[in-house]
Amino acid sequence: MADEKPNIYSDRFSGKRVLVTGGSRGIGAAIARRLGAEGALVAICYRTRSFEAEQIAQAIVDNGGQAFTIQVDLEKSGSAQQMLEAWDETTRSLVGDNRLDALVNCAGITSAAPLTEIFEHAYDRIMAINTKAPLFVSAEGAKRMYQGGRIVTIGSGAATQPGSLNGAYGMSKAALLAMTRSLAVELGPHGITANVVAPGYTKTDNTAHMLSVPDFAEKVKRVTARDRLGMPEDVAALVCWLASDDSGWVTGQWIEASGGYKMVPPI
Ligand SMILES: NC(=O)c1ccc[n+]([C@@H]2O[C@H](COP(=O)([O-])OP(=O)(O)OC[C@H]3O[C@@H](n4cnc5c(N)ncnc54)[C@H](OP(=O)(O)O)[C@@H]3O)[C@@H](O)[C@H]2O)c1
């Protein structure tokens, strides 16, 4: 983190098994690293960045933990089931059964066109990756949460805050609230919680082009209560708490991790 040290617990996830989509880069990579550092067996799912995903898995293993990678393109029909079948195969060989304790839906893409000008194929793609995939991954994941579980899905402030090019992205993220509240009700009796974490501007590959526009990062900081930009580790801290046993009484919630973005009024 930029100005503070995360409080890494040595064994909060000891004996726990967690799958993270979008684990090769950015926020998902920080989540995977932290889960591994806190004792979880972590499946790091990625689409193209096998090198980065393998590096994260190897670092966890070198540190005495357990981790493996799964390649998946979540835009494709049937990909959620295939990803969880890959989970089944590897966890059965590593630990004897396919129990899943927590799932983090982090993979996502952004839109780059005004809502009224977006091409149909671009809309379908963003909805497939950001909205449809978290639903089917959660449904497949929940089948493996025999001892209860945690589903954490990454939303975005764009769900309620329109920008010039992010209308379709906002739509895809807003739907995650309805999804999460339904999952919370349907799965609550099975000891499974579902929550959304909505990051503010966070320094990743995804935002590099925006944050490199002169003065843009300064403007974001100026309206942020914590007076700095978010780092992936800032978001990972909340996600990991929601993925832990401690969060059992919190479900169906949309929680912002933005350092208080837009709380400071522009003068
Ligand atoms: N950064 C921010 O400021 C911010 C703010 C609000 C919300 N968010 C949300 O936070 C999440 C992570 O964002 P980020 O900034 O960390 O993004 P990022 O650095 O661009 O990483 C995106 C991740 O998603 C994976 N991914 C993309 N398309 C995929 C597909 N079709 N199938 C499977 N995996 C796919 C990528 O895999 P590969 O790299 O292997 O291709 C990568 O691991 C996203 O849901 C995003 O909407 C981010």
PDB file of C-alpha atoms and ligand atoms in Angstrom:
ATOM      1  CA  MET A   1       0.000   0.000   0.000  1.00  0.00           C
ATOM      2  CA  ALA A   2       1.138   3.523  -0.604  1.00  0.00           C
ATOM      3  CA  ASP A   3       1.322   4.773   2.952  1.00  0.00           C
ATOM      4  CA  GLU A   4       0.519   1.911   5.276  1.00  0.00           C
ATOM      5  CA  LYS A   5       1.507  -1.669   5.938  1.00  0.00           C
ATOM      6  CA  PRO A   6      -1.135  -4.364   5.500  1.00  0.00           C
ATOM      7  CA  ASN A   7      -1.696  -6.515   8.564  1.00  0.00           C
ATOM      8  CA  ILE A   8      -0.955  -9.931   7.047  1.00  0.00           C
ATOM      9  CA  TYR A   9      -2.288 -12.735   9.232  1.00  0.00           C
ATOM     10  CA  SER A  10      -0.087 -15.810   9.145  1.00  0.00           C
ATOM     11  CA  ASP A  11      -2.841 -18.409   9.055  1.00  0.00           C
ATOM     12  CA  ARG A  12      -6.244 -16.787   8.494  1.00  0.00           C
ATOM     13  CA  PHE A  13      -6.821 -18.977   5.421  1.00  0.00           C
ATOM     14  CA  SER A  14      -4.999 -22.069   6.626  1.00  0.00           C
ATOM     15  CA  GLY A  15      -6.855 -25.122   5.234  1.00  0.00           C
ATOM     16  CA  LYS A  16      -9.045 -22.902   3.020  1.00  0.00           C
ATOM     17  CA  ARG A  17      -9.311 -23.176  -0.741  1.00  0.00           C
ATOM     18  CA  VAL A  18     -10.031 -20.112  -2.854  1.00  0.00           C
ATOM     19  CA  LEU A  19     -10.464 -19.483  -6.573  1.00  0.00           C
ATOM     20  CA  VAL A  20      -9.735 -16.015  -7.992  1.00  0.00           C
ATOM     21  CA  THR A  21     -10.726 -15.038 -11.545  1.00  0.00           C
ATOM     22  CA  GLY A  22      -8.613 -12.318 -13.143  1.00  0.00           C
ATOM     23  CA  GLY A  23      -5.792 -13.354 -10.818  1.00  0.00           C
ATOM     24  CA  SER A  24      -2.934 -12.715 -13.241  1.00  0.00           C
ATOM     25  CA  ARG A  25      -2.827  -8.924 -12.926  1.00  0.00           C
ATOM     26  CA  GLY A  26      -3.904  -5.852 -11.001  1.00  0.00           C
ATOM     27  CA  ILE A  27      -6.434  -6.218  -8.218  1.00  0.00           C
ATOM     28  CA  GLY A  28      -6.916  -9.962  -8.736  1.00  0.00           C
ATOM     29  CA  ALA A  29      -3.165 -10.582  -8.507  1.00  0.00           C
ATOM     30  CA  ALA A  30      -2.991  -8.649  -5.203  1.00  0.00           C
ATOM     31  CA  ILE A  31      -5.907 -10.718  -3.868  1.00  0.00           C
ATOM     32  CA  ALA A  32      -4.265 -13.997  -4.924  1.00  0.00           C
ATOM     33  CA  ARG A  33      -0.930 -12.976  -3.375  1.00  0.00           C
ATOM     34  CA  ARG A  34      -2.520 -12.008  -0.072  1.00  0.00           C
ATOM     35  CA  LEU A  35      -4.652 -15.162   0.118  1.00  0.00           C
ATOM     36  CA  GLY A  36      -1.543 -17.245  -0.539  1.00  0.00           C
ATOM     37  CA  ALA A  37       0.441 -15.336   2.090  1.00  0.00           C
ATOM     38  CA  GLU A  38      -2.330 -16.023   4.606  1.00  0.00           C
ATOM     39  CA  GLY A  39      -2.292 -19.793   4.024  1.00  0.00           C
ATOM     40  CA  ALA A  40      -4.974 -20.452   1.370  1.00  0.00           C
ATOM     41  CA  LEU A  41      -4.699 -22.934  -1.454  1.00  0.00           C
ATOM     42  CA  VAL A  42      -5.257 -20.533  -4.354  1.00  0.00           C
ATOM     43  CA  ALA A  43      -6.378 -21.151  -7.937  1.00  0.00           C
ATOM     44  CA  ILE A  44      -5.202 -18.215 -10.039  1.00  0.00           C
ATOM     45  CA  CYS A  45      -7.382 -17.941 -13.136  1.00  0.00           C
ATOM     46  CA  TYR A  46      -6.215 -15.948 -16.131  1.00  0.00           C
ATOM     47  CA  ARG A  47      -6.993 -15.499 -19.797  1.00  0.00           C
ATOM     48  CA  THR A  48      -3.753 -14.514 -21.596  1.00  0.00           C
ATOM     49  CA  ARG A  49      -1.054 -13.756 -19.002  1.00  0.00           C
ATOM     50  CA  SER A  50       0.192 -17.262 -18.207  1.00  0.00           C
ATOM     51  CA  PHE A  51       3.657 -15.973 -17.264  1.00  0.00           C
ATOM     52  CA  GLU A  52       2.328 -13.560 -14.637  1.00  0.00           C
ATOM     53  CA  ALA A  53      -0.155 -16.116 -13.265  1.00  0.00           C
ATOM     54  CA  GLU A  54       2.551 -18.816 -12.996  1.00  0.00           C
ATOM     55  CA  GLN A  55       4.898 -16.365 -11.279  1.00  0.00           C
ATOM     56  CA  ILE A  56       2.322 -15.581  -8.593  1.00  0.00           C
ATOM     57  CA  ALA A  57       1.565 -19.279  -8.092  1.00  0.00           C
ATOM     58  CA  GLN A  58       5.281 -20.109  -7.882  1.00  0.00           C
ATOM     59  CA  ALA A  59       5.901 -17.365  -5.308  1.00  0.00           C
ATOM     60  CA  ILE A  60       3.124 -18.804  -3.114  1.00  0.00           C
ATOM     61  CA  VAL A  61       4.547 -22.322  -3.455  1.00  0.00           C
ATOM     62  CA  ASP A  62       8.113 -21.080  -2.758  1.00  0.00           C
ATOM     63  CA  ASN A  63       6.733 -19.565   0.430  1.00  0.00           C
ATOM     64  CA  GLY A  64       5.424 -22.960   1.566  1.00  0.00           C
ATOM     65  CA  GLY A  65       1.845 -22.559   0.283  1.00  0.00           C
ATOM     66  CA  GLN A  66      -0.258 -24.211  -2.402  1.00  0.00           C
ATOM     67  CA  ALA A  67      -1.338 -22.592  -5.656  1.00  0.00           C
ATOM     68  CA  PHE A  68      -2.032 -23.480  -9.260  1.00  0.00           C
ATOM     69  CA  THR A  69      -3.256 -21.716 -12.390  1.00  0.00           C
ATOM     70  CA  ILE A  70      -6.247 -22.212 -14.689  1.00  0.00           C
ATOM     71  CA  GLN A  71      -6.479 -20.731 -18.180  1.00  0.00           C
ATOM     72  CA  VAL A  72      -9.986 -19.635 -19.124  1.00  0.00           C
ATOM     73  CA  ASP A  73     -11.694 -17.197 -21.452  1.00  0.00           C
ATOM     74  CA  LEU A  74     -14.766 -16.161 -19.484  1.00  0.00           C
ATOM     75  CA  GLU A  75     -16.340 -14.597 -22.548  1.00  0.00           C
ATOM     76  CA  LYS A  76     -17.002 -18.070 -23.906  1.00  0.00           C
ATOM     77  CA  SER A  77     -20.181 -19.984 -23.294  1.00  0.00           C
ATOM     78  CA  GLY A  78     -19.590 -22.927 -20.930  1.00  0.00           C
ATOM     79  CA  SER A  79     -16.314 -21.460 -19.639  1.00  0.00           C
ATOM     80  CA  ALA A  80     -17.457 -21.230 -16.000  1.00  0.00           C
ATOM     81  CA  GLN A  81     -18.223 -24.933 -15.898  1.00  0.00           C
ATOM     82  CA  GLN A  82     -14.947 -25.805 -17.628  1.00  0.00           C
ATOM     83  CA  MET A  83     -12.987 -23.660 -15.168  1.00  0.00           C
ATOM     84  CA  LEU A  84     -14.614 -25.334 -12.162  1.00  0.00           C
ATOM     85  CA  GLU A  85     -14.029 -28.780 -13.697  1.00  0.00           C
ATOM     86  CA  ALA A  86     -10.340 -27.871 -13.940  1.00  0.00           C
ATOM     87  CA  TRP A  87     -10.572 -26.859 -10.261  1.00  0.00           C
ATOM     88  CA  ASP A  88     -12.101 -30.283  -9.453  1.00  0.00           C
ATOM     89  CA  GLU A  89      -9.350 -32.185 -11.201  1.00  0.00           C
ATOM     90  CA  THR A  90      -6.439 -30.317  -9.612  1.00  0.00           C
ATOM     91  CA  THR A  91      -7.836 -30.010  -6.082  1.00  0.00           C
ATOM     92  CA  ARG A  92      -8.735 -33.722  -6.031  1.00  0.00           C
ATOM     93  CA  SER A  93      -5.141 -34.576  -6.881  1.00  0.00           C
ATOM     94  CA  LEU A  94      -3.680 -32.015  -4.454  1.00  0.00           C
ATOM     95  CA  VAL A  95      -5.958 -32.325  -1.421  1.00  0.00           C
ATOM     96  CA  GLY A  96      -8.284 -35.253  -2.102  1.00  0.00           C
ATOM     97  CA  ASP A  97     -11.586 -33.481  -2.834  1.00  0.00           C
ATOM     98  CA  ASN A  98     -12.961 -30.479  -4.682  1.00  0.00           C
ATOM     99  CA  ARG A  99     -14.332 -28.425  -1.764  1.00  0.00           C
ATOM    100  CA  LEU A 100     -14.267 -24.660  -2.403  1.00  0.00           C
ATOM    101  CA  ASP A 101     -14.372 -22.211   0.508  1.00  0.00           C
ATOM    102  CA  ALA A 102     -14.307 -18.859  -1.246  1.00  0.00           C
ATOM    103  CA  LEU A 103     -14.618 -17.484  -4.723  1.00  0.00           C
ATOM    104  CA  VAL A 104     -13.506 -14.069  -5.964  1.00  0.00           C
ATOM    105  CA  ASN A 105     -15.030 -12.827  -9.233  1.00  0.00           C
ATOM    106  CA  CYS A 106     -12.452 -10.239 -10.265  1.00  0.00           C
ATOM    107  CA  ALA A 107     -11.923 -10.667 -14.038  1.00  0.00           C
ATOM    108  CA  GLY A 108     -13.303  -7.687 -15.901  1.00  0.00           C
ATOM    109  CA  ILE A 109     -12.917  -5.394 -18.879  1.00  0.00           C
ATOM    110  CA  THR A 110     -13.949  -1.785 -19.462  1.00  0.00           C
ATOM    111  CA  SER A 111     -15.890  -0.155 -22.272  1.00  0.00           C
ATOM    112  CA  ALA A 112     -14.477   2.589 -24.470  1.00  0.00           C
ATOM    113  CA  ALA A 113     -17.434   4.159 -26.268  1.00  0.00           C
ATOM    114  CA  PRO A 114     -20.373   6.404 -25.455  1.00  0.00           C
ATOM    115  CA  LEU A 115     -23.384   4.245 -24.581  1.00  0.00           C
ATOM    116  CA  THR A 116     -25.341   5.491 -27.579  1.00  0.00           C
ATOM    117  CA  GLU A 117     -22.532   4.572 -29.962  1.00  0.00           C
ATOM    118  CA  ILE A 118     -21.413   1.207 -28.644  1.00  0.00           C
ATOM    119  CA  PHE A 119     -21.301  -1.683 -31.125  1.00  0.00           C
ATOM    120  CA  GLU A 120     -23.495  -4.663 -30.310  1.00  0.00           C
ATOM    121  CA  HIS A 121     -20.548  -7.074 -30.240  1.00  0.00           C
ATOM    122  CA  ALA A 122     -18.701  -4.815 -27.757  1.00  0.00           C
ATOM    123  CA  TYR A 123     -21.782  -4.672 -25.525  1.00  0.00           C
ATOM    124  CA  ASP A 124     -22.188  -8.468 -25.680  1.00  0.00           C
ATOM    125  CA  ARG A 125     -18.518  -8.939 -24.794  1.00  0.00           C
ATOM    126  CA  ILE A 126     -18.574  -6.690 -21.752  1.00  0.00           C
ATOM    127  CA  MET A 127     -21.802  -8.203 -20.459  1.00  0.00           C
ATOM    128  CA  ALA A 128     -20.434 -11.737 -21.024  1.00  0.00           C
ATOM    129  CA  ILE A 129     -17.228 -11.117 -19.061  1.00  0.00           C
ATOM    130  CA  ASN A 130     -18.400  -8.669 -16.367  1.00  0.00           C
ATOM    131  CA  THR A 131     -21.955  -9.872 -15.686  1.00  0.00           C
ATOM    132  CA  LYS A 132     -22.744 -13.300 -17.105  1.00  0.00           C
ATOM    133  CA  ALA A 133     -19.447 -14.919 -16.076  1.00  0.00           C
ATOM    134  CA  PRO A 134     -19.702 -13.923 -12.356  1.00  0.00           C
ATOM    135  CA  LEU A 135     -23.195 -15.455 -12.254  1.00  0.00           C
ATOM    136  CA  PHE A 136     -22.254 -18.795 -13.776  1.00  0.00           C
ATOM    137  CA  VAL A 137     -18.936 -18.956 -11.912  1.00  0.00           C
ATOM    138  CA  SER A 138     -20.824 -18.291  -8.638  1.00  0.00           C
ATOM    139  CA  ALA A 139     -23.442 -20.929  -9.445  1.00  0.00           C
ATOM    140  CA  GLU A 140     -20.763 -23.533 -10.265  1.00  0.00           C
ATOM    141  CA  GLY A 141     -18.651 -22.468  -7.291  1.00  0.00           C
ATOM    142  CA  ALA A 142     -21.553 -22.684  -4.831  1.00  0.00           C
ATOM    143  CA  LYS A 143     -22.088 -26.367  -5.766  1.00  0.00           C
ATOM    144  CA  ARG A 144     -18.623 -27.036  -4.320  1.00  0.00           C
ATOM    145  CA  MET A 145     -19.082 -25.015  -1.090  1.00  0.00           C
ATOM    146  CA  TYR A 146     -20.058 -28.055   0.992  1.00  0.00           C
ATOM    147  CA  GLN A 147     -19.099 -26.391   4.262  1.00  0.00           C
ATOM    148  CA  GLY A 148     -20.519 -22.947   3.528  1.00  0.00           C
ATOM    149  CA  GLY A 149     -18.563 -20.345   1.662  1.00  0.00           C
ATOM    150  CA  ARG A 150     -17.912 -16.818   0.531  1.00  0.00           C
ATOM    151  CA  ILE A 151     -18.551 -15.212  -2.846  1.00  0.00           C
ATOM    152  CA  VAL A 152     -16.919 -11.820  -3.390  1.00  0.00           C
ATOM    153  CA  THR A 153     -17.512 -10.037  -6.694  1.00  0.00           C
ATOM    154  CA  ILE A 154     -15.683  -6.921  -7.835  1.00  0.00           C
ATOM    155  CA  GLY A 155     -18.063  -4.126  -8.829  1.00  0.00           C
ATOM    156  CA  SER A 156     -17.209  -0.514  -9.619  1.00  0.00           C
ATOM    157  CA  GLY A 157     -18.244   2.997  -8.739  1.00  0.00           C
ATOM    158  CA  ALA A 158     -19.151   3.268 -12.439  1.00  0.00           C
ATOM    159  CA  ALA A 159     -22.357   1.405 -11.563  1.00  0.00           C
ATOM    160  CA  THR A 160     -23.788   4.675 -10.258  1.00  0.00           C
ATOM    161  CA  GLN A 161     -21.372   7.288 -11.594  1.00  0.00           C
ATOM    162  CA  PRO A 162     -21.657   7.835 -15.360  1.00  0.00           C
ATOM    163  CA  GLY A 163     -18.552   8.751 -17.321  1.00  0.00           C
ATOM    164  CA  SER A 164     -18.239   9.698 -20.979  1.00  0.00           C
ATOM    165  CA  LEU A 165     -17.145   6.249 -22.186  1.00  0.00           C
ATOM    166  CA  ASN A 166     -18.147   3.848 -19.436  1.00  0.00           C
ATOM    167  CA  GLY A 167     -21.926   3.510 -19.797  1.00  0.00           C
ATOM    168  CA  ALA A 168     -21.890  -0.146 -20.814  1.00  0.00           C
ATOM    169  CA  TYR A 169     -19.250  -0.887 -18.182  1.00  0.00           C
ATOM    170  CA  GLY A 170     -21.468   0.771 -15.546  1.00  0.00           C
ATOM    171  CA  MET A 171     -24.449  -1.296 -16.688  1.00  0.00           C
ATOM    172  CA  SER A 172     -22.431  -4.504 -16.462  1.00  0.00           C
ATOM    173  CA  LYS A 173     -21.312  -3.661 -12.916  1.00  0.00           C
ATOM    174  CA  ALA A 174     -24.702  -2.371 -11.674  1.00  0.00           C
ATOM    175  CA  ALA A 175     -26.240  -5.765 -12.454  1.00  0.00           C
ATOM    176  CA  LEU A 176     -23.857  -7.334  -9.930  1.00  0.00           C
ATOM    177  CA  LEU A 177     -25.788  -5.785  -7.040  1.00  0.00           C
ATOM    178  CA  ALA A 178     -29.021  -7.554  -8.065  1.00  0.00           C
ATOM    179  CA  MET A 179     -27.064 -10.755  -8.674  1.00  0.00           C
ATOM    180  CA  THR A 180     -25.354 -10.572  -5.302  1.00  0.00           C
ATOM    181  CA  ARG A 181     -28.504  -9.858  -3.312  1.00  0.00           C
ATOM    182  CA  SER A 182     -30.271 -12.805  -4.942  1.00  0.00           C
ATOM    183  CA  LEU A 183     -27.281 -15.076  -4.332  1.00  0.00           C
ATOM    184  CA  ALA A 184     -27.209 -13.937  -0.698  1.00  0.00           C
ATOM    185  CA  VAL A 185     -30.843 -14.967  -0.226  1.00  0.00           C
ATOM    186  CA  GLU A 186     -30.649 -18.206  -2.232  1.00  0.00           C
ATOM    187  CA  LEU A 187     -27.392 -19.401  -0.688  1.00  0.00           C
ATOM    188  CA  GLY A 188     -27.685 -17.964   2.847  1.00  0.00           C
ATOM    189  CA  PRO A 189     -29.355 -21.110   4.237  1.00  0.00           C
ATOM    190  CA  HIS A 190     -26.297 -23.083   3.041  1.00  0.00           C
ATOM    191  CA  GLY A 191     -23.907 -20.874   4.992  1.00  0.00           C
ATOM    192  CA  ILE A 192     -22.756 -19.022   1.888  1.00  0.00           C
ATOM    193  CA  THR A 193     -22.461 -15.232   1.794  1.00  0.00           C
ATOM    194  CA  ALA A 194     -22.233 -13.006  -1.291  1.00  0.00           C
ATOM    195  CA  ASN A 195     -20.949  -9.435  -1.388  1.00  0.00           C
ATOM    196  CA  VAL A 196     -19.667  -6.866  -3.858  1.00  0.00           C
ATOM    197  CA  VAL A 197     -16.526  -4.776  -3.388  1.00  0.00           C
ATOM    198  CA  ALA A 198     -16.517  -1.626  -5.525  1.00  0.00           C
ATOM    199  CA  PRO A 199     -13.037  -0.136  -5.935  1.00  0.00           C
ATOM    200  CA  GLY A 200     -12.436   3.503  -6.770  1.00  0.00           C
ATOM    201  CA  TYR A 201      -9.622   4.474  -9.165  1.00  0.00           C
ATOM    202  CA  THR A 202      -6.919   1.892  -8.512  1.00  0.00           C
ATOM    203  CA  LYS A 203      -3.476   1.833 -10.126  1.00  0.00           C
ATOM    204  CA  THR A 204      -3.491  -1.123 -12.532  1.00  0.00           C
ATOM    205  CA  ASP A 205      -2.917  -1.763 -16.248  1.00  0.00           C
ATOM    206  CA  ASN A 206      -6.613  -1.087 -16.695  1.00  0.00           C
ATOM    207  CA  THR A 207      -6.379   2.516 -15.499  1.00  0.00           C
ATOM    208  CA  ALA A 208      -2.812   3.320 -16.612  1.00  0.00           C
ATOM    209  CA  HIS A 209      -3.968   5.231 -19.708  1.00  0.00           C
ATOM    210  CA  MET A 210      -6.431   7.395 -17.690  1.00  0.00           C
ATOM    211  CA  LEU A 211      -4.058   8.029 -14.815  1.00  0.00           C
ATOM    212  CA  SER A 212      -1.322   9.087 -17.231  1.00  0.00           C
ATOM    213  CA  VAL A 213      -3.443  11.951 -18.613  1.00  0.00           C
ATOM    214  CA  PRO A 214      -1.808  15.118 -17.228  1.00  0.00           C
ATOM    215  CA  ASP A 215      -3.471  16.294 -14.017  1.00  0.00           C
ATOM    216  CA  PHE A 216      -6.054  13.484 -13.998  1.00  0.00           C
ATOM    217  CA  ALA A 217      -4.490  11.580 -11.094  1.00  0.00           C
ATOM    218  CA  GLU A 218      -4.178  14.843  -9.139  1.00  0.00           C
ATOM    219  CA  LYS A 219      -7.863  15.593  -9.720  1.00  0.00           C
ATOM    220  CA  VAL A 220      -8.836  12.133  -8.457  1.00  0.00           C
ATOM    221  CA  LYS A 221      -6.675  12.569  -5.343  1.00  0.00           C
ATOM    222  CA  ARG A 222      -8.148  16.010  -4.691  1.00  0.00           C
ATOM    223  CA  VAL A 223     -11.688  14.612  -4.293  1.00  0.00           C
ATOM    224  CA  THR A 224     -10.605  11.508  -2.361  1.00  0.00           C
ATOM    225  CA  ALA A 225     -10.837  11.625   1.442  1.00  0.00           C
ATOM    226  CA  ARG A 226      -7.611   9.630   1.855  1.00  0.00           C
ATOM    227  CA  ASP A 227      -5.853  12.060  -0.543  1.00  0.00           C
ATOM    228  CA  ARG A 228      -4.110   9.403  -2.602  1.00  0.00           C
ATOM    229  CA  LEU A 229      -4.785   6.913  -5.378  1.00  0.00           C
ATOM    230  CA  GLY A 230      -5.855   3.371  -4.574  1.00  0.00           C
ATOM    231  CA  MET A 231      -3.453   0.469  -4.904  1.00  0.00           C
ATOM    232  CA  PRO A 232      -4.530  -3.119  -5.663  1.00  0.00           C
ATOM    233  CA  GLU A 233      -3.486  -4.105  -2.120  1.00  0.00           C
ATOM    234  CA  ASP A 234      -5.977  -1.605  -0.657  1.00  0.00           C
ATOM    235  CA  VAL A 235      -8.826  -3.435  -2.350  1.00  0.00           C
ATOM    236  CA  ALA A 236      -7.377  -6.883  -1.610  1.00  0.00           C
ATOM    237  CA  ALA A 237      -7.497  -6.174   2.139  1.00  0.00           C
ATOM    238  CA  LEU A 238     -11.299  -5.798   2.106  1.00  0.00           C
ATOM    239  CA  VAL A 239     -11.847  -8.652  -0.351  1.00  0.00           C
ATOM    240  CA  CYS A 240      -9.806 -11.008   1.831  1.00  0.00           C
ATOM    241  CA  TRP A 241     -11.747 -10.035   4.942  1.00  0.00           C
ATOM    242  CA  LEU A 242     -15.014 -10.741   3.097  1.00  0.00           C
ATOM    243  CA  ALA A 243     -13.567 -14.075   1.935  1.00  0.00           C
ATOM    244  CA  SER A 244     -12.620 -15.019   5.514  1.00  0.00           C
ATOM    245  CA  ASP A 245     -14.612 -16.732   8.272  1.00  0.00           C
ATOM    246  CA  ASP A 246     -14.873 -13.405  10.139  1.00  0.00           C
ATOM    247  CA  SER A 247     -17.326 -11.887   7.656  1.00  0.00           C
ATOM    248  CA  GLY A 248     -20.124 -14.448   8.085  1.00  0.00           C
ATOM    249  CA  TRP A 249     -22.761 -11.960   9.235  1.00  0.00           C
ATOM    250  CA  VAL A 250     -22.250  -9.645   6.249  1.00  0.00           C
ATOM    251  CA  THR A 251     -24.095 -10.621   3.088  1.00  0.00           C
ATOM    252  CA  GLY A 252     -25.853  -9.045   0.114  1.00  0.00           C
ATOM    253  CA  GLN A 253     -23.795  -5.854   0.547  1.00  0.00           C
ATOM    254  CA  TRP A 254     -22.177  -3.462  -1.919  1.00  0.00           C
ATOM    255  CA  ILE A 255     -19.107  -2.051  -0.172  1.00  0.00           C
ATOM    256  CA  GLU A 256     -16.939   0.670  -1.667  1.00  0.00           C
ATOM    257  CA  ALA A 257     -13.140   0.472  -1.325  1.00  0.00           C
ATOM    258  CA  SER A 258     -12.171   3.850  -2.711  1.00  0.00           C
ATOM    259  CA  GLY A 259     -10.501   5.803   0.091  1.00  0.00           C
ATOM    260  CA  GLY A 260     -13.582   8.034   0.094  1.00  0.00           C
ATOM    261  CA  TYR A 261     -13.608   8.946  -3.610  1.00  0.00           C
ATOM    262  CA  LYS A 262     -15.819  12.000  -4.322  1.00  0.00           C
ATOM    263  CA  MET A 263     -16.404  12.610  -0.611  1.00  0.00           C
ATOM    264  CA  VAL A 264     -14.288  15.759  -0.705  1.00  0.00           C
ATOM    265  CA  PRO A 265     -16.339  18.459  -2.435  1.00  0.00           C
ATOM    266  CA  PRO A 266     -14.541  20.132  -5.352  1.00  0.00           C
ATOM    267  CA  ILE A 267     -14.241  23.862  -4.587  1.00  0.00           C
TER     268      ILE A 267
HETATM  269  N1  LIG B   1      -8.528  -0.584 -11.607  1.00  0.00           N
HETATM  270  C1  LIG B   1      -9.566   0.146 -11.234  1.00  0.00           C
HETATM  271  O1  LIG B   1      -9.457   1.380 -11.031  1.00  0.00           O
HETATM  272  C2  LIG B   1     -10.911  -0.507 -11.027  1.00  0.00           C
HETATM  273  C3  LIG B   1     -11.950   0.293 -10.509  1.00  0.00           C
HETATM  274  C4  LIG B   1     -13.192  -0.272 -10.307  1.00  0.00           C
HETATM  275  C5  LIG B   1     -13.392  -1.618 -10.607  1.00  0.00           C
HETATM  276  N2  LIG B   1     -12.385  -2.368 -11.114  1.00  0.00           N
HETATM  277  C6  LIG B   1     -12.658  -3.789 -11.410  1.00  0.00           C
HETATM  278  O2  LIG B   1     -11.686  -4.602 -10.760  1.00  0.00           O
HETATM  279  C7  LIG B   1     -11.445  -5.788 -11.530  1.00  0.00           C
HETATM  280  C8  LIG B   1      -9.954  -5.909 -11.817  1.00  0.00           C
HETATM  281  O3  LIG B   1      -9.543  -4.736 -12.492  1.00  0.00           O
HETATM  282  P1  LIG B   1      -7.997  -4.432 -12.783  1.00  0.00           P
HETATM  283  O4  LIG B   1      -7.870  -2.973 -12.873  1.00  0.00           O
HETATM  284  O5  LIG B   1      -7.143  -5.186 -11.815  1.00  0.00           O
HETATM  285  O6  LIG B   1      -7.884  -5.063 -14.254  1.00  0.00           O
HETATM  286  P2  LIG B   1      -6.632  -5.544 -15.121  1.00  0.00           P
HETATM  287  O7  LIG B   1      -5.347  -5.144 -14.503  1.00  0.00           O
HETATM  288  O8  LIG B   1      -6.946  -5.106 -16.527  1.00  0.00           O
HETATM  289  O9  LIG B   1      -6.779  -7.133 -15.045  1.00  0.00           O
HETATM  290  C9  LIG B   1      -7.904  -7.751 -15.592  1.00  0.00           C
HETATM  291  C10 LIG B   1      -7.891  -9.231 -15.244  1.00  0.00           C
HETATM  292  O10 LIG B   1      -9.072  -9.841 -15.820  1.00  0.00           O
HETATM  293  C11 LIG B   1      -8.667 -10.935 -16.641  1.00  0.00           C
HETATM  294  N3  LIG B   1      -9.584 -11.061 -17.779  1.00  0.00           N
HETATM  295  C12 LIG B   1      -9.939 -10.101 -18.677  1.00  0.00           C
HETATM  296  N4  LIG B   1     -10.749 -10.622 -19.616  1.00  0.00           N
HETATM  297  C13 LIG B   1     -10.907 -11.934 -19.308  1.00  0.00           C
HETATM  298  C14 LIG B   1     -11.616 -13.015 -19.910  1.00  0.00           C
HETATM  299  N5  LIG B   1     -12.301 -12.863 -21.058  1.00  0.00           N
HETATM  300  N6  LIG B   1     -11.564 -14.235 -19.329  1.00  0.00           N
HETATM  301  C15 LIG B   1     -10.855 -14.416 -18.194  1.00  0.00           C
HETATM  302  N7  LIG B   1     -10.151 -13.452 -17.572  1.00  0.00           N
HETATM  303  C16 LIG B   1     -10.176 -12.220 -18.134  1.00  0.00           C
HETATM  304  C17 LIG B   1      -7.249 -10.600 -17.099  1.00  0.00           C
HETATM  305  O11 LIG B   1      -6.579 -11.793 -17.481  1.00  0.00           O
HETATM  306  P3  LIG B   1      -5.235 -11.770 -18.416  1.00  0.00           P
HETATM  307  O12 LIG B   1      -4.401 -10.609 -17.957  1.00  0.00           O
HETATM  308  O13 LIG B   1      -4.583 -13.086 -18.134  1.00  0.00           O
HETATM  309  O14 LIG B   1      -5.653 -11.643 -19.826  1.00  0.00           O
HETATM  310  C18 LIG B   1      -6.680  -9.945 -15.825  1.00  0.00           C
HETATM  311  O15 LIG B   1      -6.259 -10.944 -14.911  1.00  0.00           O
HETATM  312  C19 LIG B   1     -12.302  -5.648 -12.798  1.00  0.00           C
HETATM  313  O16 LIG B   1     -13.516  -6.349 -12.608  1.00  0.00           O
HETATM  314  C20 LIG B   1     -12.560  -4.151 -12.892  1.00  0.00           C
HETATM  315  O17 LIG B   1     -13.746  -3.844 -13.585  1.00  0.00           O
HETATM  316  C21 LIG B   1     -11.145  -1.841 -11.331  1.00  0.00           C
END
